[in-house]
Short mmCIF file of C-alpha atoms and ligand atoms in Angstrom, two decimals:
data_model
loop_
_atom_site.label_atom_id
_atom_site.label_comp_id
_atom_site.label_asym_id
_atom_site.label_seq_id
_atom_site.Cartn_x
_atom_site.Cartn_y
_atom_site.Cartn_z
CA MET A 1 -5.24 0.17 20.39
CA THR A 2 -1.55 1.11 20.56
CA SER A 3 0.03 4.48 20.07
CA SER A 4 -1.63 6.14 17.16
CA PRO A 5 0.16 9.35 16.30
CA SER A 6 -0.26 11.54 19.34
CA HIS A 7 -0.70 15.00 17.89
CA GLY A 8 -3.84 14.34 15.87
CA ARG A 9 -2.17 14.22 12.50
CA LYS A 10 -2.60 11.06 10.47
CA ARG A 11 0.46 8.92 10.07
CA ILE A 12 1.76 8.08 6.59
CA LEU A 13 4.48 5.58 5.82
CA SER A 14 6.27 4.59 2.64
CA GLY A 15 9.53 3.24 1.31
CA ALA A 16 11.39 2.47 -1.91
CA LYS A 17 13.94 -0.28 -2.30
CA PRO A 18 17.65 0.49 -2.78
CA THR A 19 17.87 -1.55 -5.96
CA ALA A 20 19.62 0.92 -8.29
CA ASP A 21 22.74 3.09 -8.14
CA SER A 22 20.59 6.20 -8.26
CA LEU A 23 16.94 7.17 -8.13
CA HIS A 24 15.55 8.10 -11.53
CA LEU A 25 13.26 10.95 -12.50
CA GLY A 26 10.20 8.64 -12.38
CA ASN A 27 10.90 7.75 -8.75
CA TYR A 28 11.23 11.42 -7.92
CA ILE A 29 8.12 12.71 -9.67
CA GLY A 30 6.00 9.63 -8.98
CA ALA A 31 6.93 9.09 -5.36
CA VAL A 32 9.61 11.04 -3.50
CA ARG A 33 8.25 14.46 -4.39
CA ASN A 34 4.83 13.53 -3.00
CA TRP A 35 6.38 12.26 0.19
CA VAL A 36 8.28 15.51 0.60
CA ASP A 37 5.03 17.45 0.16
CA MET A 38 3.21 15.29 2.71
CA GLN A 39 5.73 15.82 5.49
CA SER A 40 4.06 18.92 6.87
CA ALA A 41 0.47 17.76 6.89
CA TYR A 42 1.15 14.25 8.16
CA ASP A 43 3.13 12.47 10.76
CA ALA A 44 5.49 10.86 8.27
CA VAL A 45 7.61 7.71 8.42
CA PHE A 46 9.90 6.93 5.46
CA PHE A 47 12.37 4.11 5.23
CA ILE A 48 14.63 2.21 2.90
CA PRO A 49 13.45 -1.42 2.68
CA ASP A 50 16.84 -3.11 2.40
CA LEU A 51 15.46 -6.39 3.77
CA HIS A 52 13.11 -6.41 0.79
CA ALA A 53 16.03 -5.72 -1.55
CA ILE A 54 17.56 -9.14 -0.79
CA THR A 55 14.45 -11.05 -1.89
CA VAL A 56 15.92 -11.08 -5.39
CA ASP A 57 19.51 -11.55 -6.53
CA PHE A 58 21.83 -8.94 -5.00
CA ASP A 59 25.46 -8.06 -4.39
CA PRO A 60 26.46 -7.18 -0.78
CA ALA A 61 28.89 -4.34 -1.63
CA GLU A 62 26.38 -2.90 -4.04
CA LEU A 63 23.58 -3.12 -1.48
CA SER A 64 25.37 -1.07 1.15
CA ASN A 65 26.46 1.54 -1.35
CA ARG A 66 22.99 1.80 -2.84
CA THR A 67 21.40 2.11 0.58
CA ARG A 68 23.66 5.08 1.39
CA VAL A 69 23.15 6.75 -1.98
CA VAL A 70 19.38 6.41 -1.86
CA ALA A 71 19.33 7.73 1.71
CA ALA A 72 21.39 10.74 0.62
CA GLN A 73 19.11 11.30 -2.37
CA TYR A 74 15.97 11.27 -0.24
CA ILE A 75 17.44 13.85 2.09
CA ALA A 76 18.73 15.93 -0.83
CA ALA A 77 15.27 15.77 -2.41
CA GLY A 78 13.71 17.21 0.72
CA ILE A 79 12.93 14.40 3.15
CA ASP A 80 13.77 16.19 6.37
CA PRO A 81 15.04 13.81 9.06
CA ASP A 82 13.91 16.31 11.71
CA LYS A 83 10.35 16.44 10.42
CA SER A 84 9.95 12.82 9.39
CA ILE A 85 11.18 9.59 10.86
CA PHE A 86 13.66 8.40 8.24
CA PHE A 87 15.60 5.15 8.63
CA VAL A 88 16.92 1.93 7.12
CA GLN A 89 14.66 -1.10 7.62
CA SER A 90 17.39 -3.53 8.74
CA HIS A 91 18.33 -1.13 11.57
CA VAL A 92 14.98 -1.80 13.20
CA PRO A 93 14.83 -5.54 14.01
CA GLU A 94 11.14 -5.34 14.90
CA HIS A 95 10.32 -5.44 11.15
CA ALA A 96 11.68 -8.97 10.75
CA GLN A 97 10.22 -9.99 14.11
CA LEU A 98 6.70 -8.84 13.34
CA ALA A 99 6.95 -10.31 9.84
CA TRP A 100 7.49 -13.74 11.36
CA ALA A 101 4.43 -13.40 13.55
CA LEU A 102 2.40 -12.32 10.52
CA ASN A 103 3.74 -15.22 8.45
CA CYS A 104 2.13 -17.50 10.97
CA ILE A 105 -1.34 -16.04 10.47
CA THR A 106 -1.06 -15.82 6.65
CA GLY A 107 -2.45 -18.63 4.54
CA PHE A 108 -0.13 -20.32 2.08
CA GLY A 109 -2.80 -20.00 -0.59
CA GLU A 110 -3.36 -16.37 0.28
CA ALA A 111 0.33 -15.57 -0.21
CA SER A 112 0.41 -17.65 -3.40
CA ARG A 113 -2.19 -15.37 -4.95
CA MET A 114 0.06 -12.29 -4.84
CA THR A 115 0.53 -11.28 -8.46
CA GLN A 116 3.90 -9.64 -7.88
CA PHE A 117 5.25 -12.93 -6.52
CA LYS A 118 3.85 -14.78 -9.51
CA ASP A 119 5.37 -12.26 -11.95
CA LYS A 120 8.76 -12.25 -10.30
CA THR A 121 8.85 -16.02 -10.05
CA GLN A 122 8.04 -16.29 -13.69
CA LYS A 123 10.81 -13.88 -14.56
CA ALA A 124 13.46 -15.34 -12.26
CA GLY A 125 12.41 -18.96 -12.78
CA ALA A 126 10.74 -21.03 -10.05
CA ASP A 127 14.12 -22.36 -8.87
CA ALA A 128 15.49 -18.87 -8.26
CA ALA A 129 12.49 -17.83 -6.17
CA THR A 130 13.18 -17.89 -2.45
CA LEU A 131 11.04 -18.15 0.66
CA GLY A 132 12.02 -14.52 1.21
CA LEU A 133 10.41 -13.49 -2.06
CA PHE A 134 7.29 -15.43 -1.10
CA ALA A 135 7.18 -13.63 2.25
CA TYR A 136 7.80 -10.18 0.73
CA PRO A 137 4.18 -9.06 1.31
CA THR A 138 4.08 -10.08 4.98
CA LEU A 139 7.32 -8.18 5.63
CA MET A 140 5.71 -5.21 3.92
CA ALA A 141 2.64 -5.63 6.13
CA ALA A 142 4.93 -5.62 9.16
CA ASP A 143 6.58 -2.38 7.95
CA ILE A 144 3.19 -0.73 7.86
CA LEU A 145 1.51 -2.19 10.94
CA LEU A 146 4.42 -1.61 13.32
CA TYR A 147 3.84 2.14 13.10
CA GLN A 148 0.03 2.15 13.40
CA THR A 149 -0.01 3.71 9.95
CA ASP A 150 -3.16 5.40 8.66
CA LEU A 151 -2.18 6.00 5.03
CA VAL A 152 0.28 4.35 2.69
CA PRO A 153 1.12 6.33 -0.46
CA VAL A 154 2.21 3.77 -3.07
CA GLY A 155 1.92 3.02 -6.75
CA GLU A 156 -0.93 0.98 -8.21
CA ASP A 157 1.32 -2.10 -8.31
CA GLN A 158 1.27 -2.24 -4.50
CA ARG A 159 -2.51 -2.23 -4.12
CA GLN A 160 -2.78 -5.99 -3.61
CA HIS A 161 -0.06 -5.94 -0.93
CA LEU A 162 -1.98 -3.21 0.87
CA GLU A 163 -5.17 -5.26 0.71
CA LEU A 164 -3.31 -8.19 2.29
CA THR A 165 -1.96 -5.87 4.98
CA ARG A 166 -5.48 -4.70 5.82
CA ASN A 167 -6.72 -8.30 5.98
CA LEU A 168 -3.88 -9.32 8.27
CA ALA A 169 -4.47 -6.34 10.57
CA GLN A 170 -8.18 -7.18 10.84
CA ARG A 171 -7.49 -10.88 11.32
CA PHE A 172 -5.01 -10.20 14.10
CA ASN A 173 -7.32 -7.70 15.80
CA THR A 174 -10.23 -10.14 15.70
CA ARG A 175 -8.26 -13.10 16.95
CA PHE A 176 -5.96 -11.48 19.52
CA GLY A 177 -7.64 -8.17 20.38
CA GLU A 178 -7.49 -4.66 18.92
CA THR A 179 -3.82 -4.05 18.23
CA PHE A 180 -3.29 -2.59 14.77
CA THR A 181 -4.62 0.44 12.96
CA VAL A 182 -6.09 -0.82 9.67
CA PRO A 183 -4.23 1.24 7.04
CA GLU A 184 -5.58 2.68 3.83
CA ALA A 185 -3.76 2.85 0.52
CA THR A 186 -3.49 6.23 -1.15
CA ILE A 187 -2.67 5.24 -4.66
CA LEU A 188 -0.43 7.80 -6.30
CA LYS A 189 -1.94 9.52 -9.29
CA GLU A 190 -1.50 8.07 -12.73
CA SER A 191 -0.79 11.62 -13.92
CA ALA A 192 2.50 11.43 -12.04
CA LYS A 193 3.67 8.54 -14.18
CA ILE A 194 6.80 9.27 -16.16
CA TYR A 195 7.54 7.35 -19.32
CA ASP A 196 10.76 6.22 -20.98
CA LEU A 197 12.24 9.02 -23.10
CA GLN A 198 13.12 6.63 -25.92
CA ASN A 199 10.06 4.44 -25.67
CA PRO A 200 7.32 6.69 -24.31
CA THR A 201 4.69 4.00 -23.95
CA ALA A 202 6.79 2.13 -21.34
CA LYS A 203 7.31 3.60 -17.88
CA MET A 204 10.68 5.08 -17.03
CA SER A 205 12.41 2.34 -15.13
CA LYS A 206 15.78 1.30 -13.82
CA THR A 207 15.63 -1.66 -16.17
CA GLY A 208 14.69 0.20 -19.36
CA GLU A 209 16.19 -0.92 -22.64
CA SER A 210 18.17 2.19 -23.48
CA PRO A 211 20.15 4.24 -20.94
CA ASN A 212 18.97 7.31 -22.86
CA GLY A 213 15.42 6.49 -21.90
CA SER A 214 15.82 7.46 -18.26
CA ILE A 215 17.27 10.32 -16.26
CA GLN A 216 19.31 9.33 -13.25
CA LEU A 217 19.27 11.94 -10.53
CA LEU A 218 22.99 11.52 -9.90
CA GLU A 219 24.16 11.93 -13.45
CA ASP A 220 25.96 14.86 -14.98
CA PRO A 221 23.29 17.52 -15.65
CA LYS A 222 24.71 17.93 -19.17
CA ILE A 223 23.91 14.30 -19.93
CA ALA A 224 20.42 14.72 -18.51
CA ALA A 225 19.94 17.74 -20.78
CA LYS A 226 21.14 15.72 -23.76
CA ARG A 227 18.66 12.96 -22.99
CA ILE A 228 15.81 15.44 -22.96
CA LYS A 229 16.96 16.91 -26.26
CA SER A 230 17.17 13.49 -27.88
CA ALA A 231 13.85 12.25 -26.47
CA VAL A 232 11.63 10.52 -29.00
CA THR A 233 8.78 12.80 -30.06
CA ASP A 234 5.82 12.04 -32.20
CA THR A 235 4.74 12.66 -35.75
CA GLY A 236 3.13 16.02 -36.36
CA THR A 237 4.35 19.30 -34.95
CA GLU A 238 1.72 20.40 -32.47
CA ILE A 239 2.67 20.61 -28.80
CA ARG A 240 -0.39 19.12 -27.17
CA PHE A 241 -1.05 16.69 -24.32
CA ASP A 242 -2.45 13.49 -25.80
CA LEU A 243 -1.18 10.25 -24.27
CA GLU A 244 -2.61 8.13 -27.09
CA GLN A 245 -1.55 10.08 -30.15
CA LYS A 246 1.43 11.94 -28.72
CA PRO A 247 2.98 9.93 -25.89
CA GLY A 248 6.45 11.45 -26.33
CA VAL A 249 5.37 15.09 -26.22
CA SER A 250 2.86 14.36 -23.46
CA ASN A 251 5.61 12.85 -21.34
CA LEU A 252 7.79 15.94 -21.81
CA LEU A 253 4.85 18.13 -20.83
CA THR A 254 4.24 16.07 -17.68
CA ILE A 255 7.90 16.34 -16.69
CA TYR A 256 7.96 20.06 -17.45
CA SER A 257 4.80 20.67 -15.46
CA SER A 258 6.01 18.59 -12.50
CA LEU A 259 9.31 20.39 -12.23
CA THR A 260 8.02 23.94 -12.68
CA GLY A 261 4.54 23.83 -11.16
CA LYS A 262 3.06 25.26 -14.38
CA SER A 263 -0.04 23.38 -15.47
CA VAL A 264 -0.02 21.36 -18.68
CA ALA A 265 -2.69 23.71 -20.08
CA GLU A 266 -0.46 26.71 -19.40
CA LEU A 267 2.41 25.01 -21.15
CA GLU A 268 0.26 24.09 -24.14
CA ALA A 269 -0.72 27.74 -24.46
CA GLU A 270 2.86 28.92 -24.03
CA TYR A 271 4.12 26.59 -26.77
CA GLN A 272 1.31 27.08 -29.22
CA GLY A 273 2.80 27.48 -32.69
CA LYS A 274 6.29 26.55 -31.49
CA MET A 275 8.30 23.50 -32.49
CA TYR A 276 9.18 20.40 -30.49
CA GLY A 277 12.77 21.68 -30.46
CA HIS A 278 11.77 24.77 -28.48
CA LEU A 279 10.07 22.68 -25.86
CA LYS A 280 13.06 20.38 -25.56
CA VAL A 281 15.61 23.17 -25.27
CA ASP A 282 13.60 24.85 -22.52
CA LEU A 283 12.91 21.62 -20.68
CA ALA A 284 16.60 20.69 -20.90
CA GLU A 285 17.36 23.92 -19.07
CA VAL A 286 14.69 23.23 -16.45
CA MET A 287 16.22 19.79 -15.98
CA VAL A 288 19.72 21.19 -15.44
CA ASP A 289 18.38 23.65 -12.86
CA PHE A 290 16.57 20.84 -11.09
CA ILE A 291 19.33 18.22 -11.13
CA THR A 292 22.32 20.42 -10.32
CA PRO A 293 21.44 21.35 -6.71
CA LEU A 294 19.98 17.92 -6.01
CA ARG A 295 23.14 16.24 -7.21
CA ASN A 296 25.43 18.64 -5.35
CA ARG A 297 23.56 18.11 -2.10
CA THR A 298 23.63 14.32 -2.57
CA ASN A 299 27.37 14.41 -3.19
CA GLU A 300 27.91 16.57 -0.11
CA LEU A 301 26.03 14.06 2.02
CA MET A 302 27.94 11.17 0.46
CA ALA A 303 31.22 12.93 1.21
CA ASP A 304 30.46 12.68 4.92
CA PRO A 305 29.25 9.11 5.44
CA ALA A 306 29.69 9.36 9.22
CA GLU A 307 27.17 12.20 9.39
CA LEU A 308 24.79 10.34 7.09
CA ASP A 309 25.08 7.22 9.24
CA ARG A 310 24.42 9.32 12.33
CA LEU A 311 21.23 10.73 10.79
CA LEU A 312 20.10 7.21 9.93
CA ALA A 313 20.94 5.92 13.40
CA ARG A 314 18.86 8.66 14.95
CA GLY A 315 15.99 7.82 12.60
CA ALA A 316 16.23 4.15 13.57
CA GLU A 317 16.15 5.05 17.24
CA ARG A 318 12.98 7.11 16.78
CA ALA A 319 11.44 4.30 14.73
CA ARG A 320 12.25 1.72 17.40
CA GLU A 321 10.51 3.76 20.05
CA ILE A 322 7.25 3.17 18.20
CA ALA A 323 7.97 -0.26 16.71
CA SER A 324 9.03 -1.82 20.02
CA VAL A 325 5.75 -0.83 21.68
CA THR A 326 3.69 -2.44 18.92
CA LEU A 327 5.83 -5.57 18.84
CA SER A 328 5.68 -6.10 22.58
CA GLN A 329 1.86 -5.87 22.45
CA VAL A 330 1.80 -8.36 19.60
CA TYR A 331 4.06 -10.78 21.47
CA GLU A 332 2.09 -10.48 24.65
CA ARG A 333 -1.24 -11.01 22.89
CA MET A 334 0.10 -14.00 21.01
CA GLY A 335 1.10 -15.54 24.29
CA PHE A 336 4.88 -15.23 24.24
CA LEU A 337 6.40 -15.07 27.70
CA PRO A 338 7.54 -11.54 28.48
CA SER A 339 11.30 -11.16 28.25
CA LEU A 340 13.45 -8.63 30.01
CA ARG A 341 14.35 -7.05 26.68
CA LEU A 342 10.73 -6.59 25.77
CA ALA A 343 10.10 -5.02 29.11
CA GLY A 344 12.37 -2.22 28.04
CA VAL A 345 15.75 -3.42 29.38
CA ARG A 346 18.21 -3.58 26.50
P1 ATP B 1 11.55 0.30 -11.64
O1 ATP B 1 10.73 0.02 -12.85
O2 ATP B 1 12.49 1.41 -11.82
O3 ATP B 1 12.13 -0.94 -11.02
P2 ATP B 1 9.91 0.37 -9.37
O4 ATP B 1 8.46 0.75 -9.34
O5 ATP B 1 10.28 -1.03 -9.10
O6 ATP B 1 10.48 0.93 -10.68
P3 ATP B 1 10.72 1.30 -6.90
O7 ATP B 1 12.10 1.58 -6.44
O8 ATP B 1 9.97 0.18 -6.28
O9 ATP B 1 10.75 1.24 -8.44
O10 ATP B 1 9.80 2.56 -6.90
C1 ATP B 1 9.82 3.55 -6.00
C2 ATP B 1 8.63 4.41 -6.29
O11 ATP B 1 8.80 5.09 -7.53
C3 ATP B 1 7.31 3.65 -6.39
O12 ATP B 1 6.34 4.31 -5.62
C4 ATP B 1 6.95 3.71 -7.86
O13 ATP B 1 5.56 3.77 -8.07
C5 ATP B 1 7.62 5.01 -8.31
N1 ATP B 1 7.99 4.96 -9.72
C6 ATP B 1 8.88 4.13 -10.31
N2 ATP B 1 8.97 4.37 -11.63
C7 ATP B 1 8.10 5.39 -11.88
C8 ATP B 1 7.72 6.12 -13.07
N3 ATP B 1 8.25 5.86 -14.24
N4 ATP B 1 6.81 7.11 -12.95
C9 ATP B 1 6.27 7.40 -11.77
N5 ATP B 1 6.56 6.76 -10.64
C10 ATP B 1 7.47 5.77 -10.67
N1 LTN B 2 7.03 -2.95 -2.01
C1 LTN B 2 7.23 -1.50 -2.13
C2 LTN B 2 8.30 -1.02 -1.19
C3 LTN B 2 7.88 -1.18 0.22
C4 LTN B 2 6.85 -0.41 0.87
C5 LTN B 2 6.79 -0.93 2.21
C6 LTN B 2 6.02 0.62 0.44
C7 LTN B 2 8.34 -2.07 1.15
N2 LTN B 2 7.71 -1.92 2.32
C8 LTN B 2 5.86 -0.42 3.10
C9 LTN B 2 5.10 1.13 1.37
C10 LTN B 2 5.03 0.61 2.67
C11 LTN B 2 7.61 -1.20 -3.57
O1 LTN B 2 8.17 -2.04 -4.23
N3 LTN B 2 7.34 0.00 -4.03
#
């Protein structure tokens, strides 16, 4: 088997597409924050899947700007490019190269069963769906398998893609010889799900109906505070966690707990006998304290794009050191003639 992480720590890998002008609070609490926490215990690889971002309609100028902003936001949120390998997918050509090899061992029917493809095709219309969208899961498998990844922290919606990745790894290993680590999904907890502030039964999303429903991590902290204060709450007055009866208040409690580290039970006790307004005013303050430094740090990084690009270039170089080893083994085992480039001469 190829280079598993050398120093005994398990390797984790994850990524989130640059498909919005800013990460929102749901992305942070549901994903980025966990990745930041995992950096010390694991050998971590994080990347921005820009090749995946073009599988649906996109605008080139927007894509490059979004890729930079999201990169800056990850670093501002605590992804440490010294601790973790952090890079942009398109900077590491091995992703597209391995994806092609995997396409050729993936059944057409197998790929057709991916529910995300079916959903997106339905939404965009069959004519708008591209081969790229169809091959999204095999590119994702390549992302994971190139790095001999042990664990992939993702949301529940990615479980089927992970299952396909495991199947492809096993299939390749059986047919061509042990090459890939078979990764496991670590599905992020449902408790970390953040809901829309205006419609608290829908998840906070970049495509929510009302802009007031989400908190963008790059927005003016005053606006974020306002959105908390005008969040929809429920009938009754009691501040209690109850997703069924009190989705609005429960969502505020989850956010509050996530940003302060206080447990929901502690917060319930603290706010016993108080009004929704008290909770909102306090949480608005917590939000301002959270967003202000994050936003300042993001803006600082954005103000020096050359430095940001240098950090990303270094990340891509570190990624290629691992990815090129895996790809050359794959090519060799599949019977491709060795090329000078693959032998390490660039
Ligand atoms: P959106 O609905 O905003 O398009 P998404 O899931 O497509 O959300 P991605 O950019 O793919 O967004 O998500 C990055 C990560 O953020 C994923 O791991 C996803 O599970 C997580 N995430 C997105 N929205 C939320 C949310 N409301 N609560 C918790 N986690 C979320
Ligand atoms: N499909 C994922 C993003 C993604 C990813 C990956 C996640 C692309 N490649 C590899 C983990 C590992 C999403 O939409 N959240």
